[in-house]
Amino acid sequence: QSALTQPRSVSGSPGQSVTISCTGTSSNVGGYNYVSWYQQHPGKAPKLMIYDVNKRPSGVPDRFSGSKSGNTASLTISGLQAEDEADYFCFSYGGSYASSIFFGGGTRLTVL
Amino acid sequence: EVQLLESGRGMVQPGGSLRLSCVASGFTFNKFAMSWVRQAPGKGLEWVSAITGSGGGTYYADSVKGRFTISRDQSKNTLYLQMNSLRAEDTALYYCAKGLRFGNYGDYDYWGQGTLVTVSS
């Protein structure tokens, strides 16, 4: 199935903000408010950071925020910390007829 | 405490079969969608399959459709993935993941530690 497009890497210094984009189509990201973001540290299972475009599960710091404009969703991390260095993946619902969850290739965040 | 414990790891030859299991605890199993997500060595996440809380709806990635079957046993709080006609490109760490709600929307709040499947001759 189609994948969502994410930048391969982004970087930022401690305390700065970074934004990771996730571009799909009107059949997935643009058509539904079901975009999720996952953080994955090396050798660890993924962790849900954002769901329904901009909602945070309990325990996720409010430094993490999500948004969407048209066919592009974004994850913004403000006040960067060393522990934020990880891979980030976006997932999007594609509708009941698509029978698929669309996903991005992942973005490596480096904290300089 | 929510726990997901996968099993069934192994090495199989191309064309072979394998069944993965995921025993869930710490939540009302039949109220939440469940999913399998895999990750090939050094690669990104790939959604594989999902099943609604009741088991009435099943969904598959195009790459596994017709070869894999997802199911759940509510009495055993267990999720399964039957994998047939395995290919080398199915080699990956397979994660079991719990959905946030009854339906499948790609939002998974708990993940197992993964079970490794290797397809090689």
Short mmCIF file of N, CA and C in Angstrom, two decimals, chain B residues 4 11 18 24 29 31 41 51-52 55 58 60 76-77 83 87 89 93 95 105 108 114 118 120:
data_model
loop_
_atom_site.label_atom_id
_atom_site.label_comp_id
_atom_site.label_asym_id
_atom_site.label_seq_id
_atom_site.Cartn_x
_atom_site.Cartn_y
_atom_site.Cartn_z
N LEU B 4 1.59 -7.37 26.88
CA LEU B 4 1.43 -8.12 25.64
C LEU B 4 2.66 -8.99 25.47
N MET B 11 12.74 -19.69 12.64
CA MET B 11 13.29 -19.61 11.30
C MET B 11 12.59 -20.64 10.43
N LEU B 18 4.12 -20.32 9.72
CA LEU B 18 4.43 -20.05 11.13
C LEU B 18 3.22 -19.38 11.74
N ALA B 24 -2.55 -11.31 25.95
CA ALA B 24 -2.78 -9.98 26.51
C ALA B 24 -3.31 -10.09 27.94
N PHE B 29 -10.00 -7.45 26.99
CA PHE B 29 -9.47 -7.78 25.67
C PHE B 29 -10.46 -7.53 24.55
N LYS B 31 -12.71 -5.45 24.05
CA LYS B 31 -13.16 -4.08 23.83
C LYS B 31 -12.22 -3.27 22.94
N PRO B 41 15.00 -5.81 9.80
CA PRO B 41 16.26 -5.33 10.41
C PRO B 41 16.73 -4.03 9.79
N ILE B 51 -7.40 -6.32 13.69
CA ILE B 51 -8.69 -6.96 13.91
C ILE B 51 -9.45 -6.13 14.93
N THR B 52 -10.74 -5.94 14.70
CA THR B 52 -11.55 -5.15 15.61
C THR B 52 -11.75 -5.89 16.94
N GLY B 55 -13.66 -8.99 16.68
CA GLY B 55 -13.13 -9.96 15.72
C GLY B 55 -13.89 -9.97 14.42
N THR B 58 -11.50 -7.65 9.94
CA THR B 58 -10.08 -7.93 9.81
C THR B 58 -9.53 -7.15 8.63
N TYR B 60 -5.78 -6.15 6.26
CA TYR B 60 -4.45 -6.63 5.90
C TYR B 60 -3.74 -5.65 4.98
N LYS B 76 -9.27 -16.76 25.63
CA LYS B 76 -7.87 -16.91 26.04
C LYS B 76 -7.11 -15.59 26.03
N ASN B 77 -7.80 -14.49 25.70
CA ASN B 77 -7.15 -13.17 25.62
C ASN B 77 -5.90 -13.25 24.73
N MET B 83 0.79 -17.23 9.40
CA MET B 83 1.56 -16.77 8.25
C MET B 83 1.89 -17.96 7.35
N ARG B 87 7.89 -15.51 2.65
CA ARG B 87 8.93 -15.06 1.71
C ARG B 87 10.07 -14.44 2.49
N GLU B 89 11.22 -11.59 2.25
CA GLU B 89 10.91 -10.22 2.64
C GLU B 89 9.96 -10.13 3.84
N LEU B 93 11.01 -8.35 12.83
CA LEU B 93 10.54 -8.43 14.21
C LEU B 93 9.06 -8.08 14.17
N TYR B 95 5.66 -7.13 16.02
CA TYR B 95 5.10 -6.59 17.24
C TYR B 95 3.59 -6.82 17.28
N TYR B 105 -7.84 2.17 13.87
CA TYR B 105 -7.55 3.48 13.32
C TYR B 105 -6.06 3.80 13.32
N TYR B 108 -2.08 2.81 18.46
CA TYR B 108 -1.78 1.67 19.32
C TYR B 108 -1.03 2.14 20.56
N GLY B 114 8.07 -7.80 20.81
CA GLY B 114 8.35 -8.31 19.48
C GLY B 114 8.85 -9.75 19.47
N THR B 118 12.34 -15.24 10.87
CA THR B 118 13.38 -15.27 9.85
C THR B 118 12.98 -16.28 8.78
N SER B 120 14.41 -18.02 5.56
CA SER B 120 15.66 -18.23 4.84
C SER B 120 15.83 -19.71 4.52
#
